Short mmCIF file of C-alpha atoms in Angstrom, two decimals:
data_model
loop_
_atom_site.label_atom_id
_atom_site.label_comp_id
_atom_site.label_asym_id
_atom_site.label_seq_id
_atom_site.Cartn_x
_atom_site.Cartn_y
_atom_site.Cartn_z
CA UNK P 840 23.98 26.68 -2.30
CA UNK P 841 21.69 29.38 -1.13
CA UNK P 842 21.10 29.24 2.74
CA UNK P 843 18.37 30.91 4.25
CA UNK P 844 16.95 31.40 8.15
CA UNK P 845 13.62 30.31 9.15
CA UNK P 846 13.19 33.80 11.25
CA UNK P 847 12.20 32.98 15.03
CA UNK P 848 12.66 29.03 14.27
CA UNK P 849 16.22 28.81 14.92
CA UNK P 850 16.63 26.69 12.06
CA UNK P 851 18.04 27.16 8.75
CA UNK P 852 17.18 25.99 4.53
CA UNK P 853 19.48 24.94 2.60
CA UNK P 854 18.57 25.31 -0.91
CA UNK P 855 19.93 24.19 -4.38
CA UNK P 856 18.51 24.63 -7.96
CA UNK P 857 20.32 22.27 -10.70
CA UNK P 858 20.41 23.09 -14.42
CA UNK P 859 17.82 21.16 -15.16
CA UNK P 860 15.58 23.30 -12.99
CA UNK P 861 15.23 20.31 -10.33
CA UNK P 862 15.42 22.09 -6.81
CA UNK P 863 16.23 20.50 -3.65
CA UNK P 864 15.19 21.97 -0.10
CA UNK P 865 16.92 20.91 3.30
CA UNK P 866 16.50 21.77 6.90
CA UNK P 867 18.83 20.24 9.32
CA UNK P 868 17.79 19.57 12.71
CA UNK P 869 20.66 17.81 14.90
CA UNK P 870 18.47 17.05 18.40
CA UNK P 871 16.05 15.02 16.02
CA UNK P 872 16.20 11.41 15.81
CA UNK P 873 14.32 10.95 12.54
CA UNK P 874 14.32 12.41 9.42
CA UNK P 875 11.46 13.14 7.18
CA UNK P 876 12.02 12.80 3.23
CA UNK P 877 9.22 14.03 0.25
CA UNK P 878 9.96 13.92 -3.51
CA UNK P 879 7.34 15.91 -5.36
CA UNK P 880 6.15 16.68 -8.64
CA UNK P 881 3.35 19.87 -9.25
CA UNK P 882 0.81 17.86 -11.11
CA UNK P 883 -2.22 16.50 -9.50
CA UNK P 884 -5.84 15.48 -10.43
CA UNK P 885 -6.71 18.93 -11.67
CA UNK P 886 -4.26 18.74 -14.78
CA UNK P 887 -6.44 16.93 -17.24
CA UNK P 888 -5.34 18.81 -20.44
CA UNK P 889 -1.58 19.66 -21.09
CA UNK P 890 0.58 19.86 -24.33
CA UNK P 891 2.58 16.87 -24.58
CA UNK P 892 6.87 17.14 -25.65
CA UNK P 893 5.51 17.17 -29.57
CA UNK P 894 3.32 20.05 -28.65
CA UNK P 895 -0.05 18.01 -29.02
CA UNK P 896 -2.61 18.91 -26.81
CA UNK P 897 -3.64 16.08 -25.01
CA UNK P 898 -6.42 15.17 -22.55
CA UNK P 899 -6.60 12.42 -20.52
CA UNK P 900 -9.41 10.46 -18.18
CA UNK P 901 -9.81 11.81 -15.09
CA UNK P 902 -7.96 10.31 -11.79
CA UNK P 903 -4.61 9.78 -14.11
CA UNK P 904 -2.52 11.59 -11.69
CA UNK P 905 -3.76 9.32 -8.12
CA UNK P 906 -3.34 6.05 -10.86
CA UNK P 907 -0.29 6.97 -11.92
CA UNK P 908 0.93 7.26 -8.41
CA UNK P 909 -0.53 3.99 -7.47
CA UNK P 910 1.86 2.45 -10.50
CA UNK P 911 4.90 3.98 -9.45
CA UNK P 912 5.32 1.46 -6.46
CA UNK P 913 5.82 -1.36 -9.31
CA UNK P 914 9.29 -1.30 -10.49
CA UNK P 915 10.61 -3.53 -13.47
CA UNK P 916 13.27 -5.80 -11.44
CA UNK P 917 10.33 -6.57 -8.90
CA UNK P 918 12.11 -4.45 -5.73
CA UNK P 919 8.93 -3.28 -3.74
CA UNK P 920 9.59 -0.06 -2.36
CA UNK P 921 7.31 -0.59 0.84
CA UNK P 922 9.43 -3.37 1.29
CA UNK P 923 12.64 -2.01 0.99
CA UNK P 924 11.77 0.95 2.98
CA UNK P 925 10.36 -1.42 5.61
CA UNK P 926 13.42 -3.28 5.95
CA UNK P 927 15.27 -0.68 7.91
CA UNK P 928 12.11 0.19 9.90
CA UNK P 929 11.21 3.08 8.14
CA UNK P 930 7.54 3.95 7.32
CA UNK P 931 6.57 5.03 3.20
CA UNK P 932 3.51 6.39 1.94
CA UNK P 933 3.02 8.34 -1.34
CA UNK P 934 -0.30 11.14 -1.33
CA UNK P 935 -2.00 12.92 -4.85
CA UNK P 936 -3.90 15.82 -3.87
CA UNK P 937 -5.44 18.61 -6.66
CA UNK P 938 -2.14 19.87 -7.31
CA UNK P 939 0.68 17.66 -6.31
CA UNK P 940 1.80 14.13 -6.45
CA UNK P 941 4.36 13.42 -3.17
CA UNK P 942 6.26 10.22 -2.16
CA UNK P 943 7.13 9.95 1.12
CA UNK P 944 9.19 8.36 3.79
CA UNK P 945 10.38 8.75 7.25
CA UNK P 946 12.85 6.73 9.65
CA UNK P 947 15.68 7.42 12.23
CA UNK P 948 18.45 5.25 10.29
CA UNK P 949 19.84 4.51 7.05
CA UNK P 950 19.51 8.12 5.16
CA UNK P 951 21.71 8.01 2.58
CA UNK P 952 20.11 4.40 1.39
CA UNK P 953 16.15 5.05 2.10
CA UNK P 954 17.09 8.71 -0.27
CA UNK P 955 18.73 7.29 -3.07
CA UNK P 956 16.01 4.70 -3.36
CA UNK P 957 13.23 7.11 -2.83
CA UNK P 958 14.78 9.40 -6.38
CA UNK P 959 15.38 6.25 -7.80
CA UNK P 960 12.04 4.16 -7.76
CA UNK P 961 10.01 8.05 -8.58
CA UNK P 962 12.19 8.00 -11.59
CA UNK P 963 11.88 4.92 -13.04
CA UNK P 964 8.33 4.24 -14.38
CA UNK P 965 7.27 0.37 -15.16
CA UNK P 966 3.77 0.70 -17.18
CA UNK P 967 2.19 -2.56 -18.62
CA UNK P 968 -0.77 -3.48 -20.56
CA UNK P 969 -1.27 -6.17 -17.84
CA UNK P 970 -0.03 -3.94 -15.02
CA UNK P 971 -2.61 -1.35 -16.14
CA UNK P 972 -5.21 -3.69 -16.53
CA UNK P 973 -4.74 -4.68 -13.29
CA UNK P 974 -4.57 -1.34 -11.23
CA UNK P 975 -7.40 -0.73 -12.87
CA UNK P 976 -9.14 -3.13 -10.66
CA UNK P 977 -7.67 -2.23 -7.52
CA UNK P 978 -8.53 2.07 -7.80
CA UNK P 979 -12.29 0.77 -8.98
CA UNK P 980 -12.27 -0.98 -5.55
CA UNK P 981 -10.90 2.04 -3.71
CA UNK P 982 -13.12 4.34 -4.95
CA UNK P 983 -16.14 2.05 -4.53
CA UNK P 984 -15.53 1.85 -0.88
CA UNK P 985 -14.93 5.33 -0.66
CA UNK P 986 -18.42 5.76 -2.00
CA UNK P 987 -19.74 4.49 0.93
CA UNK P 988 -18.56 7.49 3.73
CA UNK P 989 -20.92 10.37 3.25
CA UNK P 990 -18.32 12.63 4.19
CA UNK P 991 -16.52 11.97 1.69
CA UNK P 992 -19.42 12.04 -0.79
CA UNK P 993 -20.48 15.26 0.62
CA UNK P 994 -17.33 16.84 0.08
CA UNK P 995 -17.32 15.98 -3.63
CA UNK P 996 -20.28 16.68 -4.19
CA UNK P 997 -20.59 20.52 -2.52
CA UNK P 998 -17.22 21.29 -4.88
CA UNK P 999 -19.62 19.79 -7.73
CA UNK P 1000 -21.87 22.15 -7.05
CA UNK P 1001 -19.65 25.14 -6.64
CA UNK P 1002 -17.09 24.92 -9.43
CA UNK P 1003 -18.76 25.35 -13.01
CA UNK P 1004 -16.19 23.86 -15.34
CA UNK P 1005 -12.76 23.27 -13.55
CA UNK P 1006 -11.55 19.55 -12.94
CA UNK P 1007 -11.99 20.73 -9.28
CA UNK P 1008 -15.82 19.90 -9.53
CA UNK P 1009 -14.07 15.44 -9.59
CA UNK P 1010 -12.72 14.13 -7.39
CA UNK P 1011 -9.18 13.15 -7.44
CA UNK P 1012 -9.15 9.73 -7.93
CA UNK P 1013 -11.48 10.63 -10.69
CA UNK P 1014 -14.71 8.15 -11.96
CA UNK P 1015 -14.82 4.55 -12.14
CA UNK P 1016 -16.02 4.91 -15.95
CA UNK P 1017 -12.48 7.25 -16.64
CA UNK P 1018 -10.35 4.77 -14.15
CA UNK P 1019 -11.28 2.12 -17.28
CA UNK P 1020 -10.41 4.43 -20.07
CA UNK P 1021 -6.22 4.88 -18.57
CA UNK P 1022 -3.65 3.49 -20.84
CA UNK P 1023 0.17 2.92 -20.64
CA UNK P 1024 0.65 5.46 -23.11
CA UNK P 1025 -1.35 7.68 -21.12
CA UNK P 1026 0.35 7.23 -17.99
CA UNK P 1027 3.91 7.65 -20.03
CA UNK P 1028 2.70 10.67 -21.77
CA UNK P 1029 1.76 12.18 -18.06
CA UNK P 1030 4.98 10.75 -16.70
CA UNK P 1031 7.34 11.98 -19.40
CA UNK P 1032 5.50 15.52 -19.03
CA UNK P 1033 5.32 16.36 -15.34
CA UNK P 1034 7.86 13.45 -13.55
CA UNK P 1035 10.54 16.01 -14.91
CA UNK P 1036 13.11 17.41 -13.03
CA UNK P 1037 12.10 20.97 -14.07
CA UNK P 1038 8.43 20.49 -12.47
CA UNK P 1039 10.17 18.49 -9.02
CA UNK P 1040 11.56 19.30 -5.87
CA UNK P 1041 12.76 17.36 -2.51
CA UNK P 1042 12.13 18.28 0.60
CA UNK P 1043 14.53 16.94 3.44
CA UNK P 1044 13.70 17.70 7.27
CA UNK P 1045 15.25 16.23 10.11
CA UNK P 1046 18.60 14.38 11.11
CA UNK P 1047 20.54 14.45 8.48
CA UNK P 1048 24.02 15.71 6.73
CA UNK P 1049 23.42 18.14 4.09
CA UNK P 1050 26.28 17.40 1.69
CA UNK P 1051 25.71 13.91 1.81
CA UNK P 1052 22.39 14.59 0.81
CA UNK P 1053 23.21 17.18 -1.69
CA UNK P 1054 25.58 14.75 -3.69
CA UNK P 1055 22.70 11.58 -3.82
CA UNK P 1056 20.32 14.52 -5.28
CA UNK P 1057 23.39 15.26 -7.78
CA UNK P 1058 24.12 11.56 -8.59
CA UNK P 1059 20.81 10.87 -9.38
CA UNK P 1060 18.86 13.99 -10.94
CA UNK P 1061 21.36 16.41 -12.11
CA UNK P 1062 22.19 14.36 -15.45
CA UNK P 1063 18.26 13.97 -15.84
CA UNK P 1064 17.38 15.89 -18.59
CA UNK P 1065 13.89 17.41 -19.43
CA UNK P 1066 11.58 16.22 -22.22
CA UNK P 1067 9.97 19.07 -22.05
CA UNK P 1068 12.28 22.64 -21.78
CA UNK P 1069 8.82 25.04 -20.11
CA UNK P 1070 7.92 23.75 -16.95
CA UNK P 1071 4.53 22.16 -18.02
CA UNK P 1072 1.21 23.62 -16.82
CA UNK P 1073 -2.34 22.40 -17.30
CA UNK P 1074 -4.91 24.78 -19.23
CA UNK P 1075 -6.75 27.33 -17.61
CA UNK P 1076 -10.60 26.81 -17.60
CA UNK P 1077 -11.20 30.93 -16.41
CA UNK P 1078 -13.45 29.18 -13.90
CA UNK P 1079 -16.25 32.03 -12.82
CA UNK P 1080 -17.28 33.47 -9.67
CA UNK P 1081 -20.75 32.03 -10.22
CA UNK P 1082 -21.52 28.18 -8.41
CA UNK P 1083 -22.99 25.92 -10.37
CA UNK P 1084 -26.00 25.00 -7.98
CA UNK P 1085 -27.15 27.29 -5.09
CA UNK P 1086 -28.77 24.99 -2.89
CA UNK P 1087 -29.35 21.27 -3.00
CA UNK P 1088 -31.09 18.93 -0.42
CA UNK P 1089 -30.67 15.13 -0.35
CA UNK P 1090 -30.71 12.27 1.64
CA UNK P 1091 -28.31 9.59 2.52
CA UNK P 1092 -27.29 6.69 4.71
CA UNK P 1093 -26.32 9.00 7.64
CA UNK P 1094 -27.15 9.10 11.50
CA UNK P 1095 -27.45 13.07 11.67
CA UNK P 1096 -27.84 15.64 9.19
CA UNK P 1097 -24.99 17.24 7.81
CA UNK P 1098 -24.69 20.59 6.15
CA UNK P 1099 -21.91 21.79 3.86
CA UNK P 1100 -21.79 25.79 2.60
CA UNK P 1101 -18.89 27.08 0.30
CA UNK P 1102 -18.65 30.58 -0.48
CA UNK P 1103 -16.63 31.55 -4.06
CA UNK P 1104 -14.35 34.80 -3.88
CA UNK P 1105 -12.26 36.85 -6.70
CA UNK P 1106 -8.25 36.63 -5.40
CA UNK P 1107 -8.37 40.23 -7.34
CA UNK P 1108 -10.91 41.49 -5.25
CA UNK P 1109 -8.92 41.58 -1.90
CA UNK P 1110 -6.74 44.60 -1.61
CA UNK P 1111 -3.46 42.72 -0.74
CA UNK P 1112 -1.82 41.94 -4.02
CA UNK P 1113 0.84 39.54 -1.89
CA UNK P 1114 -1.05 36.29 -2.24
CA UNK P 1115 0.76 35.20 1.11
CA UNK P 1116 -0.13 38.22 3.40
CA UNK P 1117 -3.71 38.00 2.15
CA UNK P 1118 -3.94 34.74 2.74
CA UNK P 1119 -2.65 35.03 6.48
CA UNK P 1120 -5.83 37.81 7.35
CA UNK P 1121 -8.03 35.17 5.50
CA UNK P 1122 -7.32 32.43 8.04
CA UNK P 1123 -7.46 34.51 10.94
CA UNK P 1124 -10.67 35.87 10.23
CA UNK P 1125 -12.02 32.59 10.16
CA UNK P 1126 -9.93 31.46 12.90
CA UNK P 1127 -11.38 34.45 15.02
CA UNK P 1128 -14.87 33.77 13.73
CA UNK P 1129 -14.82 29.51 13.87
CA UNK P 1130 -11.76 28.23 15.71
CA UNK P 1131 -11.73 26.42 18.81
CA UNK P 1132 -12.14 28.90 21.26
CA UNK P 1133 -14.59 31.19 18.75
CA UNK P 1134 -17.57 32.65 20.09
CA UNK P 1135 -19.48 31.33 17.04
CA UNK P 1136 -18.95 27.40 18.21
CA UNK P 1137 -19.49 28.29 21.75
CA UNK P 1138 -23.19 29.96 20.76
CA UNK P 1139 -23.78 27.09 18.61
CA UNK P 1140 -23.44 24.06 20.88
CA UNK P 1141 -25.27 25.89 23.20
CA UNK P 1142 -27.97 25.99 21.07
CA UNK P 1143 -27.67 22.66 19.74
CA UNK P 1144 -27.01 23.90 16.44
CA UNK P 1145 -23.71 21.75 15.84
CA UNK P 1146 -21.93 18.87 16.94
CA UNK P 1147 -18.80 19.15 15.29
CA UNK P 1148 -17.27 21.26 12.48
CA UNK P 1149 -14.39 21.47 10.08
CA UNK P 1150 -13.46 24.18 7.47
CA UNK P 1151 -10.66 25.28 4.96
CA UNK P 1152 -9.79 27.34 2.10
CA UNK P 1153 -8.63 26.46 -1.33
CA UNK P 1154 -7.20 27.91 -4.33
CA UNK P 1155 -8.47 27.31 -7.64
CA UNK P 1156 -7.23 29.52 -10.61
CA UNK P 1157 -8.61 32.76 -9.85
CA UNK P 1158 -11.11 32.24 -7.14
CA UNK P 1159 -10.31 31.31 -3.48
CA UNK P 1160 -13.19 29.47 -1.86
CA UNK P 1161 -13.68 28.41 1.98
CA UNK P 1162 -15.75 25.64 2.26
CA UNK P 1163 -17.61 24.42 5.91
CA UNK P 1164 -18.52 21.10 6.36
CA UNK P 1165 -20.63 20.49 9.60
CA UNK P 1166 -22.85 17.90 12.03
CA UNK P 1167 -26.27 19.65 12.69
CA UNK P 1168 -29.91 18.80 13.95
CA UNK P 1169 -31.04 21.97 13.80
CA UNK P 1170 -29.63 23.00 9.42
CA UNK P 1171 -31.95 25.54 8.37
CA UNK P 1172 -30.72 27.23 11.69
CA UNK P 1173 -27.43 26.70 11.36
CA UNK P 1174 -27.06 28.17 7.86
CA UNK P 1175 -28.98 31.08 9.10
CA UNK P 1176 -26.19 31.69 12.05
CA UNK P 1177 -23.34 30.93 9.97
CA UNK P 1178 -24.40 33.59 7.13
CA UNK P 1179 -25.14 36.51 9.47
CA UNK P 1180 -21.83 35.48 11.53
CA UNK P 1181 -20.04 35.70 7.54
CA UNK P 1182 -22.30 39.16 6.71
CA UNK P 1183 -21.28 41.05 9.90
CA UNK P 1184 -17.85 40.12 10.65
CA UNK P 1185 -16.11 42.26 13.73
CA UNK P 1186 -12.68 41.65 14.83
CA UNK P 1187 -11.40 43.92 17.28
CA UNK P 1188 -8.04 45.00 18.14
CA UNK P 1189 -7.78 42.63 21.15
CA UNK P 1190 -9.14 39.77 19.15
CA UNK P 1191 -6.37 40.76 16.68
CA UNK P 1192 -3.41 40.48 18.74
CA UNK P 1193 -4.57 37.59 21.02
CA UNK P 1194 -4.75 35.62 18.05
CA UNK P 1195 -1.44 36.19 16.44
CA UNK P 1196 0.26 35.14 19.45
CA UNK P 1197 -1.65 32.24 19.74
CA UNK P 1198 -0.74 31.91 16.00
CA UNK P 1199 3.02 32.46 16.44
CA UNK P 1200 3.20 30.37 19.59
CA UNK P 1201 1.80 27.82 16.97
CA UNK P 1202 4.50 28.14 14.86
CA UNK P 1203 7.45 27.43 16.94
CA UNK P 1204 5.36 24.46 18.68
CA UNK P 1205 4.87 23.10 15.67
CA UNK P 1206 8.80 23.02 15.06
CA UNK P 1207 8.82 20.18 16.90
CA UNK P 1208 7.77 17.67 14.47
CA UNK P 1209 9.40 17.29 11.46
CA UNK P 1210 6.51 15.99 9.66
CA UNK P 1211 4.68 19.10 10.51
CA UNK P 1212 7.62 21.26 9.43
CA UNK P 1213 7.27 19.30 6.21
CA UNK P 1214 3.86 19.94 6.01
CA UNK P 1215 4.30 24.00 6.70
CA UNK P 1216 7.01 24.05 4.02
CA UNK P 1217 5.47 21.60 1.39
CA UNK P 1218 2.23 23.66 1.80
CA UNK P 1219 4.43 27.09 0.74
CA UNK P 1220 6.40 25.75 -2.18
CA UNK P 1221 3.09 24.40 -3.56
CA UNK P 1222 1.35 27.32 -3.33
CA UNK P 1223 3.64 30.23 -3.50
CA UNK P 1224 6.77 28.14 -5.44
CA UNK P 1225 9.17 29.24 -2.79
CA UNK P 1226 9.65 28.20 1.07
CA UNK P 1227 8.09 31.04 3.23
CA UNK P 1228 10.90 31.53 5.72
CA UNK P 1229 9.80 34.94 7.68
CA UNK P 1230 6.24 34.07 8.49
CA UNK P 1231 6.68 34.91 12.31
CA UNK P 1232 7.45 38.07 11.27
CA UNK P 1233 4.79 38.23 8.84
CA UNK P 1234 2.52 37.67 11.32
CA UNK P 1235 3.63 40.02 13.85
CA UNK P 1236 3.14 42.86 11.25
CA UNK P 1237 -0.50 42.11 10.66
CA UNK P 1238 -2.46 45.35 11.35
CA UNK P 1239 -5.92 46.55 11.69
CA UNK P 1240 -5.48 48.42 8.72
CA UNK P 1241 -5.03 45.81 6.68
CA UNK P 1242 -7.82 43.49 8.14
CA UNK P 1243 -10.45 45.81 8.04
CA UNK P 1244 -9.67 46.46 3.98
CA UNK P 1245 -10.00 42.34 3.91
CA UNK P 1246 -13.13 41.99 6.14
CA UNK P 1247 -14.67 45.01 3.90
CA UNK P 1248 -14.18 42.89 0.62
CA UNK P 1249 -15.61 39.78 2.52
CA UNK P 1250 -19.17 39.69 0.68
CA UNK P 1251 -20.95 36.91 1.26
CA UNK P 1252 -22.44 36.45 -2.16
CA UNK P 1253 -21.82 33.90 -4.59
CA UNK P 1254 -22.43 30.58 -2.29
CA UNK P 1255 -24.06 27.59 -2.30
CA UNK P 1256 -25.67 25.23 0.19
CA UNK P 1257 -25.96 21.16 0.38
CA UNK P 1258 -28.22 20.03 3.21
CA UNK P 1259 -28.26 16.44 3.42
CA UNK P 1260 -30.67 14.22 5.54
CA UNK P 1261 -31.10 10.66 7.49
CA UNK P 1262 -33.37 7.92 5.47
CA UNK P 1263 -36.62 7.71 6.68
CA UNK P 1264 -35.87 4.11 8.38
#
């Protein structure tokens, strides 16, 4: 068992890789009372397209991953896991984002039970014609009501407009026409290709022994073996650094217009070939430039030009794309403060080092929690395939060296703007 320290945590991961490529993740914590459990597989909404075990390519309707997901809480013998989990007072909840499916579940008592069940309802897939049919049903309702919350809307539809032909442009639950289209032998063919044990991990956090949970994970995966050998990947769409639609106004059932810009970046074009460290002088110029305390936000509710406002970055094959979504009266103006603010970026050296001890302060604060821990370390071994266990240190290396190459590869160029407006009443 490999054991690694989370440098300037005080903590330490405990990791194990089985033959079967299955690889579990544990971080004890002894002065917390509860425990925080995930069971992942790397395949979300934006695998559409894989090979299946006979070496078919296969596509399937969009929104198979979240579906699939919603079917794995019906189990043959009739033992609902929400119930069973609840039973010992401990909460469940399962999420499918872009590029993960997780199942989840956190309590203070009964580990070694609430663990074994969590491997052993994720492995055991129930599909139906009738089941099917009637899921089918339920996600149609979800994603009707859904439907009706422009931010939501807004947020698909500004990816719509900047991706050209990933799955990233849908949304993850997919369309209602798609939603009808699912099959068991769909769902089986996604199961038996990603629900392996070479394309899952666990993730354990909290108050718990680590050999006892070492031995459930060997009990119950280690004999699993994998239908397919290659760790299964979807295809790759060489999405381009072009957006699909520059600028789009509409209106919509809303109290106050809202205003959502994405910018589209090459990865290659940043100078920092470590996809971590690059990523780190990515959020902090935007943390500089639009967090909390920014000038930027300051300037702009004086102004009036914003009520509220929420940003991130994602990943998608080889571009990496911040997206803003904001509350505005004033949108033309807005846009016009946020581009020159993204044009003519200045970070001092002060502003440099006040921030990454805010950053690192962060950190340890956020060691607190054990679902944020999860979410810290889920967040690596998704995007980086391994646990980032020095980024203190990381961050206290960060020079203005390096974030002046960043800022000077920072063009603002390939973006595109969705304005949307009240109904006249």
């Amino acid at each position: 068992m490999e054991k690694l320290e989370l440098v300037g945590l005080d903590a330490t991961l405990y990791k194990e890789t089985f033959e079967n490529g299955f690889s579990i993740y544990m971080i004890p914590l002894k002065d917390k009372k509860n425990y925080t459990l995930t069971y992942a597989t790397r395949y979300g909404s934006d695998i559409i397209e894989f090979d299946t075990k006979d070496g078919k390519r296969k596509k399937v309707p969009t929104g198979i991953a979240h579906f699939l997901e919603h079917k794995m809480f019906e189990q043959e013998d009739g033992k609902d896991p929400f119930t069973f989990f609840g039973e010992s007072g401990t909460d469940a909840n399962a999420a499918t984002d872009h590029t993960y499916t997780k199942y989840i579940c956190n309590g203070t008592k009964n580990f070694k039970e609430n663990f074994r069940f969590l491997l052993q309802y994720v492995n055991s897939p129930y599909f139906t014609e009738e089941n099917v049919e009637k899921e089918k049903g339920i996600i149609e309702e979800e994603l009707n009501m859904y439907l009706d919350i422009p931010e939501f809307v807004l947020e698909n539809k500004i990816r719509e407009n900047l991706y050209q032909k990933h799955p990233r442009r849908i949304d993850v639950g997919g369309t209602v026409e798609d939603i009808k289209k699912i099959t068991k032998e769909d769902l089986y063919d996604c199961y038996n290709t990603f629900y392996q044990p070479n394309n899952m991990f666990a993730l354990l956090v909290g108050n718990f022994n680590v050999e006892e949970a070492l031995q459930i994970a060997k009990e119950e995966i280690s004999s699993r073996q994998n239908i397919v050998n290659k760790r299964p990947t979807g295809r790759n769409y060489h999405e381009p650094i072009e957006v699909t639609k520059k600028e789009e106004t509409l209106t919509m059932n809303i109290s106050a217009p809202k205003v959502l810009f994405a910018i589209k970046f090459l990865r290659k074009k940043f100078p920092i070939r470590d996809k971590h460290i690059q990523n780190l002088y990515l959020q902090l110029i935007t943390s500089v430039l639009f967090g909390s305390s920014s000038l930027f936000r300051e300037e702009a509710r004086k102004e009036g030009l914003m009520s509220g406002m929420y940003y991130s970055w994602e990943e998608v094959e080889e571009t990496i794309n911040l997206i803003f979504q904001v509350e505005t009266k004033k949108p033309v103006e807005f846009l016009n403060a946020l581009k020159s603010t993204l044009s003519n970026i200045k970070i001092d050296e002060s502003d440099l080092e006040r921030y990454k001890k805010v950053w690192i302060a962060n950190e340890v604060r956020l060691f607190d929690y054990t679902d944020a821990i999860t979410d810290n370390i889920f967040g690596d071994i998704i995007s980086y395939m391994e646990p980032v266990t020095n980024r203190i240190s990381l961050i206290r290396k960060m020079n203005k060296h390096d974030l002046e190459k960043t800022i000077a590869q920072f063009k603002v160029e390939h973006i595109t703007e969705l304005i949307a407006l009240p109904k006249e009443e």
